[in-house]
Coordinates of C-alpha atoms and ligand atoms in Angstrom, one line a residue:
M6 CA 16.7 2.0 23.2
T7 CA 15.3 -0.6 25.4
I8 CA 12.2 -2.8 25.0
A9 CA 9.6 -1.4 27.3
D10 CA 6.7 -3.4 28.8
S11 CA 4.4 -0.4 29.3
L12 CA 4.3 2.9 27.6
L13 CA 2.4 6.0 28.6
I14 CA 2.0 8.5 25.8
T15 CA 1.1 11.8 27.3
G16 CA -0.5 15.0 26.0
A17 CA -0.9 14.2 22.3
R18 CA -4.0 15.1 20.3
V19 CA -5.3 11.6 20.0
L20 CA -7.5 10.4 17.1
L21 CA -10.4 8.7 19.0
S22 CA -12.3 5.9 17.5
G23 CA -15.3 8.1 16.7
G24 CA -13.0 10.4 14.6
A25 CA -12.6 13.2 17.1
L26 CA -9.1 14.6 17.9
K27 CA -8.7 15.2 21.6
V28 CA -5.8 15.8 24.0
A29 CA -5.5 12.6 26.0
D30 CA -3.0 10.1 27.5
V31 CA -2.7 6.6 26.2
L32 CA -1.5 3.7 28.3
V33 CA -0.1 0.6 26.6
R34 CA 0.7 -2.7 28.3
A35 CA 2.1 -5.9 26.8
G36 CA 1.4 -4.6 23.3
N37 CA -2.2 -3.5 23.8
I38 CA -3.9 -0.2 24.4
V39 CA -5.4 -0.5 27.9
R40 CA -6.6 3.1 28.6
V41 CA -7.3 6.3 26.8
A42 CA -8.1 9.1 29.2
S43 CA -6.9 12.4 30.6
A44 CA -4.2 12.6 33.2
I45 CA -3.3 8.9 33.5
T46 CA -0.5 8.1 35.9
D47 CA 1.6 4.9 35.9
S48 CA 4.9 4.8 37.7
E49 CA 6.2 1.7 35.9
A50 CA 5.5 2.9 32.3
T51 CA 8.1 4.5 30.0
V52 CA 6.7 7.9 29.3
V53 CA 6.5 9.3 25.8
E54 CA 6.0 13.0 26.1
A55 CA 3.9 14.0 23.1
A56 CA 2.5 17.5 23.7
G57 CA 2.0 19.2 20.4
L58 CA 2.0 16.0 18.4
T59 CA -0.9 14.0 17.0
L60 CA -1.4 10.3 17.7
L61 CA -2.9 8.2 14.9
P62 CA -3.3 4.4 14.4
G63 CA -0.3 3.0 12.6
V64 CA -0.6 2.8 8.9
I65 CA -1.5 -0.6 7.3
D66 CA -0.2 -0.5 3.8
P67 CA -2.1 -3.2 1.8
Q68 CA 0.0 -3.3 -1.3
V69 CA 3.8 -3.4 -1.3
H70 CA 6.6 -5.1 -3.3
F71 CA 9.5 -5.8 -0.9
R72 CA 11.6 -7.9 -3.3
E73 CA 12.8 -10.6 -1.0
P74 CA 13.6 -13.3 -1.9
G75 CA 15.4 -12.9 -5.1
L76 CA 15.5 -9.2 -5.9
E77 CA 17.3 -8.0 -2.9
H78 CA 19.5 -5.6 -4.9
K79 CA 16.3 -3.4 -5.1
E80 CA 15.0 -3.8 -1.5
D81 CA 14.8 -6.5 1.2
L82 CA 12.5 -7.1 4.1
F83 CA 14.8 -5.5 6.6
T84 CA 15.4 -2.3 4.6
A85 CA 11.8 -2.1 3.6
S86 CA 10.6 -2.5 7.2
C87 CA 13.0 0.2 8.4
A88 CA 11.5 2.5 5.7
C89 CA 8.0 1.5 7.0
A90 CA 9.0 2.3 10.6
K91 CA 10.2 5.7 9.5
G92 CA 7.0 6.3 7.5
G93 CA 4.6 5.3 10.3
V94 CA 3.6 2.1 8.5
T95 CA 3.2 -0.5 11.2
S96 CA 1.8 -3.4 9.1
F97 CA 2.1 -4.3 5.4
L98 CA 0.6 -6.8 2.9
E99 CA 3.2 -7.9 0.4
M100 CA 2.9 -9.1 -3.2
P101 CA 4.0 -12.4 -4.7
N102 CA 6.2 -11.2 -7.6
T103 CA 9.4 -12.1 -5.8
R104 CA 11.8 -14.9 -7.0
P105 CA 10.7 -17.6 -6.6
L106 CA 7.2 -16.3 -7.1
T107 CA 5.0 -16.7 -4.0
T108 CA 2.7 -19.3 -5.7
T109 CA 3.1 -22.2 -3.3
Q110 CA 2.8 -22.9 0.5
A111 CA 6.6 -23.5 0.5
A112 CA 7.4 -20.1 -0.9
L113 CA 4.9 -18.5 1.5
D114 CA 6.5 -20.3 4.5
D115 CA 9.9 -19.1 3.4
K116 CA 8.7 -15.5 3.2
L117 CA 7.0 -15.8 6.7
A118 CA 10.3 -17.2 8.2
R119 CA 12.4 -14.4 6.6
A120 CA 9.9 -11.7 7.9
A121 CA 9.9 -13.2 11.4
Q122 CA 13.7 -12.8 11.4
K123 CA 14.1 -9.3 10.0
C124 CA 10.9 -7.3 9.9
L125 CA 10.6 -4.4 12.3
V126 CA 6.8 -4.1 11.6
N127 CA 3.9 -6.5 11.2
Y128 CA 3.6 -8.5 7.9
G129 CA 1.2 -10.4 5.8
F130 CA 1.6 -11.9 2.3
F131 CA -0.5 -12.6 -0.8
I132 CA -0.5 -15.9 -2.7
G133 CA 0.0 -15.3 -6.4
A134 CA -2.3 -16.9 -9.0
T135 CA -1.0 -18.7 -12.1
A136 CA -3.1 -20.5 -14.6
E137 CA -2.3 -23.8 -12.8
N138 CA -2.1 -23.3 -9.1
L139 CA -5.7 -23.4 -8.0
P140 CA -5.1 -26.0 -5.2
D141 CA -2.5 -23.6 -3.7
L142 CA -4.8 -20.7 -4.0
L143 CA -7.5 -22.6 -2.1
Q144 CA -5.2 -23.9 0.7
A145 CA -2.3 -21.6 1.3
H146 CA -2.3 -20.3 4.8
P147 CA -2.0 -17.7 6.3
V148 CA -2.6 -15.3 3.4
C149 CA -4.4 -12.0 3.1
G150 CA -5.8 -12.9 -0.3
I151 CA -5.1 -14.1 -3.8
K152 CA -3.3 -11.7 -6.1
I153 CA -4.1 -11.9 -9.8
F154 CA -2.1 -9.9 -12.3
M155 CA -4.6 -9.6 -15.2
G156 CA -2.0 -7.5 -17.0
S157 CA 1.4 -5.7 -16.8
M158 CA 3.2 -8.8 -15.8
H159 CA 5.2 -11.5 -17.7
G160 CA 5.7 -15.1 -17.0
Q161 CA 3.6 -17.4 -14.8
L162 CA 2.0 -14.7 -12.7
L163 CA 0.0 -13.3 -15.7
V164 CA -3.5 -14.6 -15.7
D165 CA -5.1 -12.7 -18.5
Q166 CA -7.5 -15.1 -20.2
E167 CA -11.1 -15.3 -19.0
T168 CA -11.0 -19.1 -19.3
N169 CA -8.2 -19.1 -16.7
L170 CA -9.7 -16.4 -14.5
E171 CA -13.1 -18.0 -14.3
P172 CA -12.1 -21.1 -12.2
I173 CA -10.3 -18.9 -9.7
F174 CA -13.4 -16.7 -9.2
A175 CA -15.6 -19.8 -9.1
Q176 CA -13.8 -21.8 -6.4
G177 CA -13.1 -20.9 -2.9
D178 CA -14.2 -17.7 -1.1
R179 CA -11.0 -15.9 -0.1
L180 CA -10.4 -12.3 -1.2
I181 CA -9.2 -11.9 -4.8
A182 CA -7.1 -8.7 -5.4
V183 CA -6.6 -7.8 -9.0
H184 CA -4.1 -5.8 -10.9
A185 CA -6.6 -4.8 -13.6
E186 CA -5.0 -3.9 -16.9
D187 CA -5.9 -5.5 -20.2
Q188 CA -2.8 -7.3 -21.4
A189 CA -4.0 -7.9 -25.0
R190 CA -4.6 -4.1 -25.4
I191 CA -1.3 -3.2 -23.8
L192 CA 0.6 -5.6 -26.2
E193 CA -1.2 -4.2 -29.3
R194 CA -0.5 -0.6 -28.2
R195 CA 3.2 -1.4 -27.4
Q196 CA 3.5 -2.4 -31.1
Q197 CA 1.8 0.8 -32.2
F198 CA 4.1 3.0 -30.2
A199 CA 7.3 1.0 -30.6
G200 CA 10.5 3.0 -30.9
I201 CA 9.4 5.8 -28.7
T202 CA 11.8 6.2 -25.7
D203 CA 10.1 9.1 -23.9
P204 CA 8.6 7.4 -20.8
A205 CA 5.5 9.7 -21.1
I206 CA 4.3 7.3 -23.8
H207 CA 3.8 4.7 -21.0
S208 CA 0.5 6.4 -20.0
Q209 CA -0.7 6.2 -23.6
I210 CA 0.3 2.6 -24.2
Q211 CA -1.3 1.4 -20.9
D212 CA -4.2 3.8 -21.3
N213 CA -7.4 4.3 -19.3
Q214 CA -9.3 1.9 -21.6
A215 CA -6.8 -0.9 -20.8
A216 CA -7.5 -0.4 -17.1
L217 CA -11.3 -0.1 -17.6
N218 CA -11.5 -3.3 -19.7
A219 CA -9.9 -5.4 -17.0
T220 CA -11.8 -3.8 -14.2
Q221 CA -15.0 -4.5 -16.1
L222 CA -14.0 -8.2 -16.5
A223 CA -13.1 -8.6 -12.9
L224 CA -16.4 -7.1 -11.8
K225 CA -18.3 -9.3 -14.2
L226 CA -16.7 -12.4 -12.7
S227 CA -17.1 -11.2 -9.2
K228 CA -20.8 -10.6 -9.7
K229 CA -21.3 -13.9 -11.4
Y230 CA -19.9 -15.8 -8.4
Q231 CA -20.6 -13.2 -5.7
R232 CA -16.9 -13.5 -5.0
R233 CA -15.0 -11.1 -2.7
L234 CA -13.1 -8.8 -5.0
H235 CA -10.6 -6.0 -4.3
I236 CA -9.4 -3.7 -7.1
L237 CA -5.8 -2.7 -6.5
H238 CA -4.5 0.7 -7.4
L239 CA -7.5 2.0 -9.2
S240 CA -6.2 4.7 -11.4
T241 CA -8.8 6.1 -13.8
G242 CA -11.9 8.3 -13.7
E243 CA -13.6 5.8 -15.9
E244 CA -13.2 2.9 -13.3
A245 CA -14.2 5.2 -10.4
N246 CA -17.3 6.2 -12.3
L247 CA -18.1 2.6 -13.1
L248 CA -17.9 1.7 -9.4
R249 CA -19.9 4.7 -8.5
Q250 CA -22.8 3.2 -10.6
D251 CA -22.3 -0.4 -9.8
K252 CA -20.3 -1.6 -6.8
P253 CA -21.6 -4.8 -5.1
L254 CA -21.2 -4.9 -1.3
W255 CA -18.5 -7.5 -1.6
V256 CA -16.2 -5.3 -3.7
T257 CA -13.6 -2.9 -2.4
A258 CA -11.1 -0.6 -4.2
E259 CA -7.9 1.2 -3.3
V260 CA -6.0 4.2 -4.8
T261 CA -2.3 5.1 -4.4
P262 CA -1.1 8.5 -3.2
Q263 CA 0.7 8.7 -6.6
H264 CA -2.5 8.5 -8.5
L265 CA -4.0 11.2 -6.4
V266 CA -1.2 13.8 -6.4
L267 CA 0.9 13.0 -9.5
N268 CA -0.2 12.9 -13.1
T269 CA 1.3 12.8 -16.6
D270 CA 3.0 16.2 -16.0
A271 CA 5.4 14.3 -13.7
Y272 CA 7.3 12.7 -16.7
A273 CA 8.7 16.1 -17.7
K274 CA 10.1 16.6 -14.2
I275 CA 11.3 13.1 -13.1
G276 CA 11.2 11.1 -16.3
S277 CA 11.1 7.3 -15.8
L278 CA 10.9 7.7 -12.0
A279 CA 7.3 8.5 -12.8
Q280 CA 6.7 5.3 -14.6
M281 CA 4.5 2.8 -12.8
N282 CA 1.8 0.3 -13.5
P283 CA -1.0 1.2 -13.8
P284 CA 0.5 4.5 -15.2
L285 CA -0.1 8.0 -13.9
R286 CA -3.1 9.6 -15.5
S287 CA -4.4 13.1 -16.2
P288 CA -5.2 15.9 -13.7
R289 CA -8.9 15.2 -14.5
D290 CA -8.4 11.6 -13.3
N291 CA -6.8 12.9 -10.1
E292 CA -9.9 15.0 -9.4
I293 CA -12.3 12.1 -10.0
L294 CA -10.3 9.7 -7.9
W295 CA -10.2 12.2 -5.0
Q296 CA -14.0 12.6 -5.2
A297 CA -14.5 8.9 -5.3
L298 CA -12.3 8.4 -2.3
R299 CA -14.1 11.1 -0.3
D300 CA -17.4 9.6 -1.3
G301 CA -16.4 6.1 -0.2
V302 CA -16.5 4.7 -3.8
I303 CA -12.8 4.0 -3.2
D304 CA -12.3 2.5 0.2
F305 CA -8.6 2.9 1.1
I306 CA -5.0 3.9 0.3
A307 CA -2.1 1.6 -0.7
T308 CA 1.4 2.7 -1.8
D309 CA 2.2 -0.1 -4.3
H310 CA 5.8 0.5 -3.0
A311 CA 7.7 -1.0 -5.9
P312 CA 11.4 0.0 -5.7
H313 CA 13.9 -0.3 -8.6
T314 CA 17.5 1.0 -8.6
L315 CA 18.3 4.3 -10.2
E316 CA 20.5 2.4 -12.6
E317 CA 17.6 0.3 -13.7
K318 CA 15.3 3.3 -14.0
A319 CA 17.9 5.1 -16.1
Q320 CA 17.5 2.6 -19.0
P321 CA 15.6 4.1 -22.0
Y322 CA 11.9 3.4 -22.1
P323 CA 10.5 0.7 -22.4
N324 CA 13.5 -1.0 -20.7
S325 CA 13.1 1.2 -17.6
P326 CA 11.1 -0.8 -15.1
S327 CA 7.7 0.4 -13.7
G328 CA 7.3 1.2 -10.1
M329 CA 8.2 3.7 -7.3
P330 CA 8.8 3.5 -3.6
G331 CA 6.2 4.9 -1.2
V332 CA 6.1 3.6 2.4
E333 CA 8.3 6.4 3.7
T334 CA 6.3 9.2 2.3
S335 CA 2.6 8.0 2.0
L336 CA 1.5 9.3 5.4
P337 CA 3.1 12.8 5.1
I338 CA 1.8 13.1 1.5
M339 CA -1.7 12.4 2.6
L340 CA -1.6 14.5 5.8
T341 CA -0.2 17.4 3.8
Q342 CA -3.2 17.0 1.5
A343 CA -5.4 17.1 4.6
M344 CA -3.8 20.2 6.0
Q345 CA -4.3 21.8 2.6
G346 CA -8.0 21.1 2.9
R347 CA -8.4 18.2 0.5
C348 CA -9.8 15.9 3.2
H349 CA -9.6 15.6 7.0
V350 CA -6.9 14.1 9.2
D351 CA -9.5 11.5 10.4
D352 CA -10.2 10.6 6.8
V353 CA -6.5 9.9 6.2
A354 CA -6.4 7.7 9.3
H355 CA -9.5 5.8 8.2
W356 CA -8.2 5.2 4.6
M357 CA -4.8 4.2 5.8
S358 CA -5.6 2.1 8.8
M359 CA -9.2 1.2 9.9
A360 CA -10.7 0.7 6.4
V361 CA -7.8 -1.6 5.5
A362 CA -8.1 -3.7 8.7
Q363 CA -11.9 -4.0 8.0
A364 CA -11.5 -5.0 4.4
Y365 CA -8.8 -7.7 5.1
G366 CA -10.4 -8.8 8.4
I367 CA -7.3 -8.0 10.4
P368 CA -8.4 -8.1 14.1
N369 CA -7.6 -5.5 16.7
K370 CA -6.0 -3.0 14.4
G371 CA -6.9 0.4 13.0
A372 CA -8.1 2.3 16.1
I373 CA -6.9 3.9 19.3
A374 CA -9.1 2.3 21.9
P375 CA -8.8 -0.2 24.8
G376 CA -8.3 -3.7 23.4
Y377 CA -6.6 -2.6 20.2
D378 CA -3.0 -3.5 19.4
A379 CA -0.6 -0.7 20.2
D380 CA 0.4 0.0 16.6
L381 CA 0.7 3.8 16.7
V382 CA 2.3 6.8 15.1
L383 CA 2.9 10.2 16.5
V384 CA 3.0 12.8 13.8
D385 CA 4.0 16.5 13.7
L386 CA 1.3 18.5 11.9
K387 CA 3.0 21.8 12.6
T388 CA 6.3 21.5 10.9
Y389 CA 7.0 21.3 7.1
R390 CA 10.1 19.5 5.9
P391 CA 11.2 18.5 2.4
V392 CA 11.6 14.9 1.2
L393 CA 15.4 14.5 1.0
R394 CA 17.1 11.7 -0.9
S395 CA 19.9 11.7 1.8
E396 CA 17.3 10.8 4.5
L397 CA 15.6 7.9 2.7
L398 CA 15.9 4.4 4.1
T399 CA 14.5 2.4 1.2
K400 CA 17.4 0.5 -0.5
C401 CA 16.5 2.0 -3.9
G402 CA 17.5 5.4 -2.5
W403 CA 15.1 7.7 -4.3
S404 CA 11.5 9.0 -4.1
P405 CA 9.2 10.5 -6.8
F406 CA 8.5 13.2 -4.2
E407 CA 12.0 14.5 -3.6
G408 CA 11.9 18.2 -2.8
W409 CA 8.2 18.2 -1.9
D410 CA 7.7 20.2 1.3
L411 CA 5.5 18.0 3.6
T412 CA 4.0 18.1 7.0
G413 CA 2.7 15.2 9.1
W414 CA 6.1 13.4 9.3
P415 CA 6.2 10.6 11.9
V416 CA 8.1 11.5 15.0
V417 CA 7.6 8.3 16.9
T418 CA 6.3 4.9 15.6
I419 CA 5.2 2.1 17.9
V420 CA 4.7 -1.5 16.8
G421 CA 3.0 -3.9 19.3
G422 CA 3.8 -1.5 22.2
Q423 CA 7.5 -1.2 21.2
I424 CA 9.1 2.1 20.1
V425 CA 10.5 1.2 16.7
Y426 CA 11.3 4.7 15.5
D427 CA 12.0 7.8 17.6
R428 CA 12.9 11.2 16.1
G429 CA 15.3 9.8 13.4
Q430 CA 16.5 6.8 15.4
L431 CA 15.4 3.2 14.6
N432 CA 15.3 0.5 17.2
T433 CA 16.3 -2.5 15.0
E434 CA 15.8 -4.9 17.9
V435 CA 12.0 -4.6 17.5
R436 CA 10.2 -7.3 15.5
G437 CA 6.7 -7.3 14.1
Q438 CA 4.4 -10.2 14.0
A439 CA 2.6 -12.2 11.3
L440 CA -0.9 -10.7 10.7
T441 CA -3.9 -12.8 11.0
F442 CA -7.0 -12.6 8.7
E443 CA -10.5 -13.3 9.7
T444 CA -11.9 -13.9 6.2
Ligands
DOR23 O1 4.6 -0.3 -11.2 C1 4.5 -1.4 -10.8 N1 5.6 -2.1 -10.4 N2 3.3 -2.0 -10.6 C2 3.1 -3.3 -10.2 O2 2.0 -3.7 -10.1 C3 4.3 -4.1 -10.0 C4 5.4 -3.3 -9.6 C5 6.7 -4.0 -9.4 O3 6.8 -5.1 -8.8 O4 7.8 -3.4 -9.9

């Protein structure tokens, strides 16, 4: 595959910025969308014949763990970005629990340099909070925000005491994204259920109350300082109901596809592959989360792509690590839900692209309109195909959705006007760019 200067995507059903799906042509030049109209001609452009397919803005996945540096046996920025390209994810925001932890400018610069070398899609990184790195949190640049693990984490990245959280909320104004689980409650319940090796106990140890306690604390601090707060992977009906009653304008929340379509029944089928933090919840929680998402109480979708090897996952609970991969399947999972009537295709595009761009202040992304970056995905909403382990590109080599019959699979993915994935073929020459954040 060659690197093209202009692309003309013809005949797709295009998701227009108002939310309508209409057959149109899209002309891309030097990485930008320049025209959306019917019957465009351009003799210079490489034509992408897309009749029968649907063109959506590329997915921006705002919570991933890509493991580089330090944990490359699970995943690295190259393999993860290949998986992104295949999944229609054209930009990602990555978390700081790599080794070394991303808690300093130097660690951030190292990640940016690695990404510039190997990432096929666009990238941005969080700076991680410790109890001691407030100056780094205030100054690190460029970052999409500050990540605080209030629970579910060991070592320096855990900031679970209100006395340590308060100064982070009090100083500066950049976005704070919280993993909200109450560490003290988790530790107490771990003791209570010690000796149980069935991973299903994970959802009882790190229960709904643990998530609610931490979300309440984060909300309290955010309100006290009117500080921009984002609640990562909101997982319980209780937290959704809390936000429904009391959600300041400067607060946003996300949900993962896993917390929408999987629940505690999954442990019986896939064992520790269903183990993640915060844990899977009940079918009732699934329903409340869906309603909150449809009503705008929850703003957008993130995968929390958190790969571990099958060997690591095979250890008996609690030694089995928490986390599951997601970037390759998130768009088809959500589009399949749309085709089954849970929501609309334009809702999915909003939750996975525009709403994320707005929340993180990422300019020129999230819509198909002149002036926007040409980060695009052509999907096939007519064919169903199963998730097959043999086709996965994530280094961990498994998915919690293996065997699920899905539609909306990406056919072509375009990053900055370059075709990075085309009907099963990757163009590994393409490189993404560092995202910028207007916050
Ligand atoms: O399940 C999880 N795994 N949740 C997280 O927040 C971290 C992640 C990981 O890095 O493995």
